[in-house]
Amino acid sequence: MARAEGLEKLKVLIVDDQSDARSMVRGMLADLGITQIFEAIDGKEAMSFTDAAIDMIDVVICDWNMPRMTGIDLLRQMRSVMPDMPFLMLTGRGDMDSVTEAKASGVTAYIRKPFSPANLEIKLRVIKAKMEE
């Protein structure tokens, strides 16, 4: 995949309890030229990271289903303290109730698993355009 011009400066936090899923997303981001990538194993670790280093992240890419704190709970908690942080939810849930719940909670974008590198790039370009508005 060719480098995705304009995305390489993004600083991304990947939140997923499965290391292989984090590695897959990390690889897709690296293929887009993104090098500032951080990882958290669940929502609680992600909140601790953002509390300590919020200026180090531009975008959160988060799985929905995780132990300790789910992605939707992380989204709600982040929205209470960081209302403008771009948040991309990754999930196997495709039902309208889940999509509606994520939108009502303030999700920036939503990708259903499995997804392609092209899908991820499209969502990141939309997020980046919103950040620049």
PDB file of C-alpha atoms in Angstrom:
ATOM      1  CA  MET A   1       0.000   0.000   0.000  1.00  0.00           C
ATOM      2  CA  ALA A   2       1.300   3.461  -0.858  1.00  0.00           C
ATOM      3  CA  ARG A   3       1.896   5.959   1.904  1.00  0.00           C
ATOM      4  CA  ALA A   4      -1.201   8.013   2.639  1.00  0.00           C
ATOM      5  CA  GLU A   5      -0.025  11.573   2.279  1.00  0.00           C
ATOM      6  CA  GLY A   6      -1.225  13.865   5.033  1.00  0.00           C
ATOM      7  CA  LEU A   7      -1.884  11.144   7.602  1.00  0.00           C
ATOM      8  CA  GLU A   8       1.720  10.509   8.669  1.00  0.00           C
ATOM      9  CA  LYS A   9       1.685  13.195  11.366  1.00  0.00           C
ATOM     10  CA  LEU A  10      -1.288  11.691  13.200  1.00  0.00           C
ATOM     11  CA  LYS A  11      -0.623  10.412  16.723  1.00  0.00           C
ATOM     12  CA  VAL A  12      -2.810   7.375  17.365  1.00  0.00           C
ATOM     13  CA  LEU A  13      -3.796   5.406  20.449  1.00  0.00           C
ATOM     14  CA  ILE A  14      -4.955   1.841  19.685  1.00  0.00           C
ATOM     15  CA  VAL A  15      -7.123   0.313  22.412  1.00  0.00           C
ATOM     16  CA  ASP A  16      -7.802  -3.421  22.145  1.00  0.00           C
ATOM     17  CA  ASP A  17      -7.439  -6.289  24.582  1.00  0.00           C
ATOM     18  CA  GLN A  18      -6.159  -8.636  21.855  1.00  0.00           C
ATOM     19  CA  SER A  19      -2.492  -8.183  20.972  1.00  0.00           C
ATOM     20  CA  ASP A  20      -2.942  -9.608  17.459  1.00  0.00           C
ATOM     21  CA  ALA A  21      -5.702  -7.075  16.748  1.00  0.00           C
ATOM     22  CA  ARG A  22      -3.480  -4.232  18.009  1.00  0.00           C
ATOM     23  CA  SER A  23      -0.625  -5.518  15.839  1.00  0.00           C
ATOM     24  CA  MET A  24      -2.866  -5.674  12.765  1.00  0.00           C
ATOM     25  CA  VAL A  25      -4.048  -2.078  13.243  1.00  0.00           C
ATOM     26  CA  ARG A  26      -0.486  -0.944  14.022  1.00  0.00           C
ATOM     27  CA  GLY A  27       0.673  -2.514  10.733  1.00  0.00           C
ATOM     28  CA  MET A  28      -2.097  -0.809   8.768  1.00  0.00           C
ATOM     29  CA  LEU A  29      -1.197   2.537  10.360  1.00  0.00           C
ATOM     30  CA  ALA A  30       2.499   2.013   9.637  1.00  0.00           C
ATOM     31  CA  ASP A  31       1.637   1.293   5.996  1.00  0.00           C
ATOM     32  CA  LEU A  32      -0.096   4.694   5.951  1.00  0.00           C
ATOM     33  CA  GLY A  33       3.131   6.303   7.185  1.00  0.00           C
ATOM     34  CA  ILE A  34       1.902   6.826  10.737  1.00  0.00           C
ATOM     35  CA  THR A  35       4.743   6.265  13.186  1.00  0.00           C
ATOM     36  CA  GLN A  36       3.482   7.807  16.434  1.00  0.00           C
ATOM     37  CA  ILE A  37       1.396   4.868  17.635  1.00  0.00           C
ATOM     38  CA  PHE A  38       0.587   4.047  21.248  1.00  0.00           C
ATOM     39  CA  GLU A  39      -1.288   1.042  22.615  1.00  0.00           C
ATOM     40  CA  ALA A  40      -3.540   0.256  25.564  1.00  0.00           C
ATOM     41  CA  ILE A  41      -4.968  -3.145  26.477  1.00  0.00           C
ATOM     42  CA  ASP A  42      -8.342  -1.810  27.654  1.00  0.00           C
ATOM     43  CA  GLY A  43     -10.332   1.306  28.441  1.00  0.00           C
ATOM     44  CA  LYS A  44      -8.881   1.731  31.930  1.00  0.00           C
ATOM     45  CA  GLU A  45      -5.309   1.707  30.608  1.00  0.00           C
ATOM     46  CA  ALA A  46      -6.346   4.101  27.821  1.00  0.00           C
ATOM     47  CA  MET A  47      -7.834   6.557  30.346  1.00  0.00           C
ATOM     48  CA  SER A  48      -4.664   6.417  32.440  1.00  0.00           C
ATOM     49  CA  PHE A  49      -2.585   7.074  29.326  1.00  0.00           C
ATOM     50  CA  THR A  50      -4.717   9.995  28.158  1.00  0.00           C
ATOM     51  CA  ASP A  51      -4.814  11.486  31.662  1.00  0.00           C
ATOM     52  CA  ALA A  52      -1.009  11.495  31.677  1.00  0.00           C
ATOM     53  CA  ALA A  53      -0.311  12.288  28.031  1.00  0.00           C
ATOM     54  CA  ILE A  54      -3.356  13.730  26.281  1.00  0.00           C
ATOM     55  CA  ASP A  55      -1.184  15.988  24.117  1.00  0.00           C
ATOM     56  CA  MET A  56       0.500  12.877  22.696  1.00  0.00           C
ATOM     57  CA  ILE A  57      -2.639  11.674  20.872  1.00  0.00           C
ATOM     58  CA  ASP A  58      -4.759  12.983  18.001  1.00  0.00           C
ATOM     59  CA  VAL A  59      -7.023   9.960  17.447  1.00  0.00           C
ATOM     60  CA  VAL A  60      -8.249   6.990  19.492  1.00  0.00           C
ATOM     61  CA  ILE A  61      -8.936   3.732  17.625  1.00  0.00           C
ATOM     62  CA  CYS A  62     -10.799   1.445  20.002  1.00  0.00           C
ATOM     63  CA  ASP A  63     -12.390  -1.994  20.050  1.00  0.00           C
ATOM     64  CA  TRP A  64     -15.887  -2.203  21.530  1.00  0.00           C
ATOM     65  CA  ASN A  65     -15.679  -5.504  23.428  1.00  0.00           C
ATOM     66  CA  MET A  66     -12.988  -5.522  26.110  1.00  0.00           C
ATOM     67  CA  PRO A  67     -12.788  -6.596  29.755  1.00  0.00           C
ATOM     68  CA  ARG A  68     -12.563  -4.079  32.638  1.00  0.00           C
ATOM     69  CA  MET A  69     -13.862  -1.175  30.519  1.00  0.00           C
ATOM     70  CA  THR A  70     -15.576  -1.579  27.164  1.00  0.00           C
ATOM     71  CA  GLY A  71     -14.968   0.699  24.221  1.00  0.00           C
ATOM     72  CA  ILE A  72     -18.390   2.340  24.584  1.00  0.00           C
ATOM     73  CA  ASP A  73     -17.691   3.034  28.277  1.00  0.00           C
ATOM     74  CA  LEU A  74     -14.291   4.485  27.353  1.00  0.00           C
ATOM     75  CA  LEU A  75     -15.945   6.670  24.714  1.00  0.00           C
ATOM     76  CA  ARG A  76     -18.461   8.012  27.228  1.00  0.00           C
ATOM     77  CA  GLN A  77     -15.767   8.692  29.828  1.00  0.00           C
ATOM     78  CA  MET A  78     -13.494  10.379  27.286  1.00  0.00           C
ATOM     79  CA  ARG A  79     -16.339  12.549  26.012  1.00  0.00           C
ATOM     80  CA  SER A  80     -16.890  13.891  29.537  1.00  0.00           C
ATOM     81  CA  VAL A  81     -13.307  15.188  29.731  1.00  0.00           C
ATOM     82  CA  MET A  82     -12.185  15.361  26.070  1.00  0.00           C
ATOM     83  CA  PRO A  83     -15.301  16.189  24.055  1.00  0.00           C
ATOM     84  CA  ASP A  84     -13.393  16.814  20.811  1.00  0.00           C
ATOM     85  CA  MET A  85     -10.998  13.828  20.788  1.00  0.00           C
ATOM     86  CA  PRO A  86     -11.558  11.935  17.515  1.00  0.00           C
ATOM     87  CA  PHE A  87     -12.702   8.411  18.412  1.00  0.00           C
ATOM     88  CA  LEU A  88     -12.896   5.583  15.879  1.00  0.00           C
ATOM     89  CA  MET A  89     -14.799   2.533  17.141  1.00  0.00           C
ATOM     90  CA  LEU A  90     -13.887  -0.906  15.779  1.00  0.00           C
ATOM     91  CA  THR A  91     -16.471  -3.596  16.320  1.00  0.00           C
ATOM     92  CA  GLY A  92     -18.030  -6.784  15.106  1.00  0.00           C
ATOM     93  CA  ARG A  93     -21.387  -5.299  16.096  1.00  0.00           C
ATOM     94  CA  GLY A  94     -23.314  -4.219  13.045  1.00  0.00           C
ATOM     95  CA  ASP A  95     -26.798  -3.960  14.472  1.00  0.00           C
ATOM     96  CA  MET A  96     -28.504  -0.580  14.312  1.00  0.00           C
ATOM     97  CA  ASP A  97     -28.894  -0.394  18.102  1.00  0.00           C
ATOM     98  CA  SER A  98     -25.102  -0.525  18.554  1.00  0.00           C
ATOM     99  CA  VAL A  99     -24.495   2.025  15.805  1.00  0.00           C
ATOM    100  CA  THR A 100     -27.136   4.309  17.346  1.00  0.00           C
ATOM    101  CA  GLU A 101     -25.643   3.866  20.827  1.00  0.00           C
ATOM    102  CA  ALA A 102     -22.146   4.716  19.546  1.00  0.00           C
ATOM    103  CA  LYS A 103     -23.419   7.814  17.712  1.00  0.00           C
ATOM    104  CA  ALA A 104     -25.412   8.952  20.756  1.00  0.00           C
ATOM    105  CA  SER A 105     -22.257   8.559  22.846  1.00  0.00           C
ATOM    106  CA  GLY A 106     -20.299  10.818  20.490  1.00  0.00           C
ATOM    107  CA  VAL A 107     -18.303   8.410  18.332  1.00  0.00           C
ATOM    108  CA  THR A 108     -16.509  10.171  15.469  1.00  0.00           C
ATOM    109  CA  ALA A 109     -16.453   7.162  13.137  1.00  0.00           C
ATOM    110  CA  TYR A 110     -17.344   3.486  13.209  1.00  0.00           C
ATOM    111  CA  ILE A 111     -15.787   0.518  11.380  1.00  0.00           C
ATOM    112  CA  ARG A 112     -17.236  -2.963  11.354  1.00  0.00           C
ATOM    113  CA  LYS A 113     -14.822  -5.886  11.636  1.00  0.00           C
ATOM    114  CA  PRO A 114     -13.357  -7.336   9.566  1.00  0.00           C
ATOM    115  CA  PHE A 115     -12.150  -4.246   7.731  1.00  0.00           C
ATOM    116  CA  SER A 116      -9.599  -3.462   5.057  1.00  0.00           C
ATOM    117  CA  PRO A 117      -6.646  -1.068   5.189  1.00  0.00           C
ATOM    118  CA  ALA A 118      -8.549   1.050   2.630  1.00  0.00           C
ATOM    119  CA  ASN A 119     -11.537   1.319   5.017  1.00  0.00           C
ATOM    120  CA  LEU A 120      -9.244   2.467   7.816  1.00  0.00           C
ATOM    121  CA  GLU A 121      -7.567   5.030   5.560  1.00  0.00           C
ATOM    122  CA  ILE A 122     -10.928   6.448   4.448  1.00  0.00           C
ATOM    123  CA  LYS A 123     -12.109   6.844   8.056  1.00  0.00           C
ATOM    124  CA  LEU A 124      -8.811   8.457   9.109  1.00  0.00           C
ATOM    125  CA  ARG A 125      -8.998  10.915   6.199  1.00  0.00           C
ATOM    126  CA  VAL A 126     -12.531  11.910   7.239  1.00  0.00           C
ATOM    127  CA  ILE A 127     -11.367  12.330  10.846  1.00  0.00           C
ATOM    128  CA  LYS A 128      -8.341  14.387   9.769  1.00  0.00           C
ATOM    129  CA  ALA A 129     -10.539  16.649   7.636  1.00  0.00           C
ATOM    130  CA  LYS A 130     -12.838  17.232  10.648  1.00  0.00           C
ATOM    131  CA  MET A 131      -9.804  18.020  12.823  1.00  0.00           C
ATOM    132  CA  GLU A 132      -8.686  20.666  10.343  1.00  0.00           C
ATOM    133  CA  GLU A 133     -12.094  22.404  10.189  1.00  0.00           C
TER     134      GLU A 133
END
